[in-house]
Amino acid sequence: KAIVSSSIFSKLLQISSEEKDILTCEKLLKIFQRLLIVAEIDEDKYFIPALLPSENKEDIRNESLSVESSMVPLLFLFSDKCTPSGLFCAVVVKLLAKGWTVDLKEKVYCNTVSLIYKKIKPNLAICLTDSFKYFEVYCSRENNLPEIKKEMEDVIKSVIVSRNYKCKRPKIAFFCSCSECKIATVEENGGLCCCHKSYSPEEMERERKWIRGAVGATCSVSASKATCTARTTVSTTPLAISFCDRPQLHQLHRLEGDGGQVVKVMEIVAPVWEDLALALQFSGSCIDTIEHDSLRKAKTACRMCLQQWLQGKEGARTPISWQTLVDCLREMELTDLATDLQAALSP
């Protein structure tokens, strides 16, 4: 199952006495975790998906018992000839860091993994497959399709940025009945089309559930929220807001708008604070220092990251303003949070 203990990393250090003087087991683990090679899944238990054997996707596509085989899969289609090497395993490691767990009851391969999110009852399950040119995503519950889509988009984008992959972000796509291309991509207008035809809303009814979801409700699967709540329609019209003043740290804990809105930026951003640090243009060494000094506590690390930015850290993103923060949130695809923040700051 590609689960190892810390002793294996100690043995790696014994290969060279010179390396042993420079690196400790703890430092080596940190490096592997930073590179999204290994994920800690339990005390002294580490999961390395790249160590798993691969398997033909046709042999395993319908083997997962946790995911309904009748569910239409979501595809992340890469414009290059194939998916970037190592990206799939890094995405799995990133998801594990965000609170997902490996479903060890199912068969696990380096190109197909079943994951469970236990913070939602009943547990939410997904199955991910690397199919050479695209990722396939299956979800166990229809009501959660849009949230899983967003979760995957956020994680893939984060991994591409943090590992400096020279590739374009993948397109959202689905399998189609076309005998030639077999894949239809989602256009900017929300339509679905392949090389030969455009599909009507009726023809893509099941696919559209990944995009629009259940009417009037949403269910967050982020580490900071695991509850279902009613959602009201939010206008996408840009708000005319003045961002002259610098944000203050206490406002990022709890910002109360004139209209009664309450926005808790740090509560939502903390689980993905590393993505925020990258958006704020912090260096890799600075991020490592914050992680070490915060004792790997996400909320503490997020507070330290924002505090250093507000104090004008050298090399960090400028200007230090609400607008910059909102831009970062949008780049991280935390669109709802950015919209709520704008609404709370609107006059």
Coordinates of C-alpha atoms in Angstrom, one line a residue:
K1 CA 0.0 0.0 0.0
A2 CA 3.1 2.3 -0.2
I3 CA 2.9 3.1 3.5
V4 CA 6.2 3.5 5.2
S5 CA 7.6 4.6 8.6
S6 CA 10.2 7.2 9.4
S7 CA 12.8 4.4 9.7
I8 CA 13.0 4.1 5.9
F9 CA 14.1 7.8 5.7
S10 CA 16.7 7.2 8.3
K11 CA 18.1 4.3 6.2
L12 CA 18.3 6.7 3.2
L13 CA 20.5 9.0 5.3
Q14 CA 22.9 6.1 6.1
I15 CA 23.9 5.8 2.5
S16 CA 26.3 8.7 2.8
S17 CA 28.0 9.9 6.0
E18 CA 28.4 13.4 4.5
E19 CA 24.6 13.7 3.9
K20 CA 23.9 12.4 7.4
D21 CA 25.8 15.4 8.8
I22 CA 23.7 17.8 6.8
L23 CA 20.3 16.2 6.9
T24 CA 18.3 14.7 9.7
C25 CA 15.3 12.3 9.2
E26 CA 13.0 15.1 10.2
K27 CA 14.5 17.5 7.6
L28 CA 14.3 14.9 4.8
L29 CA 10.7 14.3 5.6
K30 CA 10.0 18.0 5.4
I31 CA 11.6 18.2 2.0
F32 CA 9.6 15.3 0.7
Q33 CA 6.4 16.8 2.1
R34 CA 7.2 20.2 0.6
L35 CA 7.8 18.6 -2.8
L36 CA 4.4 16.8 -2.4
I37 CA 6.1 13.4 -2.6
V38 CA 4.9 12.0 0.7
A39 CA 1.9 12.6 3.0
E40 CA 1.7 11.8 6.7
I41 CA -1.5 9.8 7.2
D42 CA -1.0 8.7 10.8
E43 CA 1.6 8.8 13.6
D44 CA 4.9 7.6 12.0
K45 CA 3.0 6.4 8.9
Y46 CA 3.7 8.1 5.5
F47 CA 2.0 7.4 2.2
I48 CA 4.0 7.7 -1.0
P49 CA 1.7 7.1 -4.0
A50 CA 4.6 7.1 -6.5
L51 CA 5.7 3.8 -5.0
L52 CA 2.5 2.1 -6.0
P53 CA 2.3 -0.1 -9.2
S54 CA 0.3 1.3 -12.1
E55 CA -2.7 -0.5 -13.7
N56 CA -4.7 -0.4 -16.9
K57 CA -7.6 2.0 -16.3
E58 CA -10.0 -0.2 -18.2
D59 CA -9.4 -3.0 -15.7
I60 CA -10.0 -0.9 -12.7
R61 CA -12.5 1.8 -13.8
N62 CA -15.6 0.1 -12.2
E63 CA -13.8 -1.7 -9.4
S64 CA -14.3 1.0 -6.7
L65 CA -17.2 0.0 -4.4
S66 CA -17.3 3.5 -2.8
V67 CA -18.1 5.4 -6.0
E68 CA -21.1 4.8 -8.2
S69 CA -20.1 3.4 -11.5
S70 CA -23.1 5.0 -13.2
M71 CA -21.9 8.5 -12.3
V72 CA -20.7 10.6 -15.1
P73 CA -17.0 11.4 -14.5
L74 CA -15.5 14.8 -14.6
L75 CA -12.3 15.1 -16.8
F76 CA -9.4 17.5 -16.5
L77 CA -8.0 17.6 -20.0
F78 CA -4.4 18.7 -20.5
S79 CA -3.5 20.5 -23.8
D80 CA -0.1 18.8 -23.9
K81 CA 0.4 15.3 -25.2
C82 CA 0.1 13.8 -21.8
T83 CA -0.4 14.7 -18.1
P84 CA 2.7 16.2 -16.5
S85 CA 4.9 13.6 -14.9
G86 CA 4.4 13.3 -11.2
L87 CA 1.4 15.7 -11.2
F88 CA -1.2 13.0 -10.3
C89 CA 0.7 11.7 -7.3
A90 CA 1.4 15.3 -6.1
V91 CA -2.4 16.1 -6.4
V92 CA -3.2 13.0 -4.2
V93 CA -0.6 14.1 -1.6
K94 CA -2.1 17.6 -1.6
L95 CA -5.6 16.3 -1.1
L96 CA -4.4 14.1 1.8
A97 CA -2.9 17.3 3.4
K98 CA -6.3 19.0 3.1
G99 CA -8.1 16.3 5.1
W100 CA -8.9 13.5 2.7
T101 CA -7.8 9.9 3.6
V102 CA -6.9 7.0 1.4
D103 CA -9.6 4.3 1.2
L104 CA -7.4 1.3 1.8
K105 CA -10.4 -1.1 1.4
E106 CA -10.1 -0.4 -2.3
K107 CA -7.3 -1.3 -4.7
V108 CA -4.8 1.5 -4.8
Y109 CA -2.4 2.2 -7.7
C110 CA -0.1 5.1 -8.6
N111 CA -2.6 6.1 -11.3
T112 CA -5.9 5.3 -9.5
V113 CA -6.7 6.2 -5.9
S114 CA -10.0 6.2 -3.9
L115 CA -10.2 8.9 -1.2
I116 CA -12.7 9.5 1.6
Y117 CA -13.6 12.8 3.3
K118 CA -14.7 11.8 6.8
K119 CA -15.6 15.2 8.1
I120 CA -19.0 15.0 6.3
K121 CA -21.5 12.4 7.3
P122 CA -22.1 10.1 5.6
N123 CA -18.6 10.0 4.3
L124 CA -17.9 11.5 0.9
A125 CA -15.9 9.3 -1.5
I126 CA -14.1 10.1 -4.7
C127 CA -12.1 8.0 -7.1
L128 CA -9.3 9.7 -9.2
T129 CA -7.6 8.1 -12.3
D130 CA -4.7 9.4 -14.3
S131 CA -5.6 8.4 -17.9
F132 CA -2.5 9.7 -19.7
K133 CA -4.0 12.7 -21.3
Y134 CA -6.5 13.6 -18.6
F135 CA -7.6 13.0 -15.0
E136 CA -10.9 11.3 -14.3
V137 CA -12.8 12.2 -11.2
Y138 CA -15.7 10.1 -9.9
C139 CA -17.8 11.2 -6.9
S140 CA -20.1 9.1 -4.7
R141 CA -22.8 11.8 -4.2
E142 CA -24.5 13.8 -6.8
N143 CA -25.2 16.8 -4.5
N144 CA -21.5 17.3 -4.0
L145 CA -20.4 17.4 -7.6
P146 CA -19.8 21.2 -7.9
E147 CA -17.8 21.3 -4.7
I148 CA -15.6 18.4 -5.8
K149 CA -15.0 20.1 -9.1
K150 CA -13.9 23.3 -7.3
E151 CA -11.8 21.3 -4.8
M152 CA -9.9 19.5 -7.7
E153 CA -9.5 22.8 -9.7
D154 CA -8.0 24.5 -6.6
V155 CA -5.6 21.6 -5.8
I156 CA -4.4 21.1 -9.4
K157 CA -3.8 24.8 -9.8
S158 CA -1.9 24.9 -6.5
V159 CA 0.3 21.9 -7.4
I160 CA 1.1 23.3 -10.9
V161 CA 2.2 26.6 -9.3
S162 CA 4.1 25.2 -6.3
R163 CA 6.0 22.6 -8.4
N164 CA 6.6 25.1 -11.2
Y165 CA 5.1 22.9 -14.0
K166 CA 5.4 24.4 -17.4
C167 CA 1.9 23.5 -18.5
K168 CA -1.4 25.2 -19.0
R169 CA -4.2 24.6 -16.6
P170 CA -6.4 21.7 -17.7
K171 CA -9.8 22.2 -19.4
I172 CA -13.0 20.9 -17.9
A173 CA -14.3 18.1 -20.1
F174 CA -16.5 15.0 -20.3
F175 CA -16.7 11.8 -22.3
C176 CA -18.9 12.2 -25.4
S177 CA -20.4 9.9 -28.0
C178 CA -18.2 11.2 -30.9
S179 CA -16.4 8.2 -32.4
E180 CA -13.3 10.3 -33.2
C181 CA -12.4 12.6 -30.3
K182 CA -14.5 10.9 -27.6
I183 CA -14.1 14.0 -25.4
A184 CA -16.1 17.2 -25.3
T185 CA -14.8 20.3 -23.5
V186 CA -16.8 22.9 -21.6
E187 CA -16.7 26.3 -23.3
E188 CA -16.7 29.7 -21.6
N189 CA -20.4 30.1 -22.1
G190 CA -21.0 26.8 -20.2
G191 CA -21.8 24.8 -23.4
L192 CA -20.3 21.4 -24.2
C193 CA -18.8 20.8 -27.6
C194 CA -16.4 18.4 -29.3
C195 CA -14.7 18.5 -32.7
H196 CA -17.9 17.7 -34.5
K197 CA -20.9 19.1 -32.7
S198 CA -22.2 21.3 -29.9
Y199 CA -24.4 19.6 -27.3
S200 CA -27.8 21.0 -26.2
P201 CA -28.6 21.5 -22.5
E202 CA -30.8 18.4 -22.7
E203 CA -28.0 16.3 -24.1
M204 CA -25.6 17.3 -21.3
E205 CA -28.1 17.2 -18.4
R206 CA -26.0 14.8 -16.3
E207 CA -22.7 16.6 -17.1
R208 CA -24.2 19.9 -16.1
K209 CA -24.7 18.7 -12.6
W210 CA -21.0 19.0 -12.1
I211 CA -21.2 22.6 -12.9
R212 CA -24.5 23.8 -11.5
G213 CA -25.3 21.2 -8.8
A214 CA -28.4 21.0 -6.7
V215 CA -30.5 24.2 -6.8
G216 CA -30.3 26.4 -3.7
A217 CA -27.7 24.5 -1.7
T218 CA -24.0 23.9 -1.4
C219 CA -21.8 21.6 0.7
S220 CA -18.2 22.7 1.4
V221 CA -15.5 20.0 1.6
S222 CA -12.8 22.3 2.7
A223 CA -11.0 21.6 5.9
S224 CA -12.5 24.7 7.5
K225 CA -16.1 23.9 6.6
A226 CA -18.0 20.6 6.5
T227 CA -21.6 21.6 6.7
C228 CA -24.4 22.1 4.2
T229 CA -25.9 25.6 4.0
A230 CA -28.4 27.5 1.9
R231 CA -26.9 29.7 -0.7
T232 CA -28.3 32.9 -2.2
T233 CA -27.4 34.1 -5.7
V234 CA -24.5 36.5 -5.7
S235 CA -24.1 39.1 -8.4
T236 CA -20.9 38.8 -10.4
T237 CA -20.9 42.5 -11.3
P238 CA -17.7 44.2 -10.1
L239 CA -18.2 46.3 -7.0
A240 CA -17.0 49.9 -6.9
I241 CA -15.0 49.7 -3.7
S242 CA -12.3 51.9 -2.3
F243 CA -9.3 49.8 -1.0
C244 CA -7.3 52.8 0.2
D245 CA -6.7 51.6 3.7
R246 CA -4.4 48.7 4.6
P247 CA -6.2 45.7 6.1
Q248 CA -5.5 45.0 9.8
L249 CA -4.8 41.6 11.3
H250 CA -7.8 41.7 13.6
Q251 CA -10.1 42.5 10.6
L252 CA -8.9 39.3 8.9
H253 CA -10.1 37.3 11.9
R254 CA -13.5 39.0 11.7
L255 CA -14.6 41.7 9.4
E256 CA -18.1 43.2 9.9
G257 CA -19.5 45.1 6.9
D258 CA -22.0 47.9 6.9
G259 CA -24.6 45.6 5.6
G260 CA -24.2 43.2 8.5
Q261 CA -22.0 40.8 6.6
V262 CA -19.3 39.0 8.7
V263 CA -16.3 37.6 6.9
K264 CA -13.7 35.5 8.6
V265 CA -10.8 35.4 6.1
M266 CA -8.3 33.5 8.2
E267 CA -10.7 30.8 9.2
I268 CA -11.3 29.8 5.5
V269 CA -7.8 30.5 4.2
A270 CA -5.9 28.7 7.0
P271 CA -6.1 25.2 5.6
V272 CA -4.5 26.5 2.3
W273 CA -2.2 29.1 3.8
E274 CA 0.7 27.9 1.6
D275 CA -1.3 28.8 -1.5
L276 CA -1.9 32.2 0.0
A277 CA 1.8 32.6 0.7
L278 CA 2.7 31.8 -2.9
A279 CA 0.0 34.2 -4.1
L280 CA 1.6 36.9 -1.9
Q281 CA 5.0 36.0 -3.5
F282 CA 6.7 34.6 -0.5
S283 CA 9.8 32.6 -1.3
G284 CA 10.0 28.9 -0.7
S285 CA 12.6 29.4 2.2
C286 CA 10.2 31.9 3.8
I287 CA 7.3 29.4 3.6
D288 CA 9.5 26.7 5.1
T289 CA 10.5 29.0 8.0
I290 CA 6.8 29.9 8.7
E291 CA 5.9 26.2 8.7
H292 CA 8.7 25.4 11.1
D293 CA 8.0 28.3 13.5
S294 CA 4.3 27.6 13.5
L295 CA 4.9 24.0 14.6
R296 CA 2.9 23.0 11.5
K297 CA -0.3 24.5 12.9
A298 CA -2.3 25.9 9.9
K299 CA -4.0 28.7 11.7
T300 CA -0.8 29.9 13.3
A301 CA 1.0 29.7 10.0
C302 CA -1.7 31.6 8.2
R303 CA -1.6 34.4 10.9
M304 CA 2.2 34.6 10.6
C305 CA 2.0 34.8 6.8
L306 CA -0.5 37.6 6.8
Q307 CA 1.2 39.4 9.6
Q308 CA 4.5 39.5 7.7
W309 CA 2.8 40.7 4.6
L310 CA 1.0 43.5 6.5
Q311 CA 4.3 44.5 8.0
G312 CA 5.8 45.0 4.5
K313 CA 7.9 41.9 4.1
E314 CA 10.7 42.5 1.6
G315 CA 9.9 40.9 -1.8
A316 CA 6.3 40.2 -1.0
R317 CA 3.4 41.4 -3.1
T318 CA 2.5 45.0 -3.2
P319 CA 0.6 47.2 -2.6
I320 CA -0.5 46.1 0.8
S321 CA -4.2 46.7 0.3
W322 CA -7.6 45.1 0.4
Q323 CA -7.6 44.9 -3.4
T324 CA -4.3 42.9 -3.4
L325 CA -5.8 40.5 -0.9
V326 CA -9.0 40.1 -2.9
D327 CA -6.9 39.5 -6.1
C328 CA -5.0 36.8 -4.3
L329 CA -8.2 35.1 -3.2
R330 CA -9.5 35.1 -6.7
E331 CA -6.2 33.7 -8.0
M332 CA -6.5 30.9 -5.4
E333 CA -10.1 30.4 -6.8
L334 CA -11.6 31.2 -3.4
T335 CA -14.2 33.2 -5.4
D336 CA -17.0 33.0 -2.8
L337 CA -14.7 34.4 -0.1
A338 CA -13.4 37.2 -2.4
T339 CA -17.0 38.2 -3.2
D340 CA -18.1 38.1 0.4
L341 CA -15.1 40.3 1.3
Q342 CA -15.9 42.8 -1.4
A343 CA -19.5 42.9 -0.2
A344 CA -18.4 43.6 3.4
L345 CA -16.1 46.4 2.3
S346 CA -18.6 48.0 -0.1
P347 CA -19.8 51.5 1.1

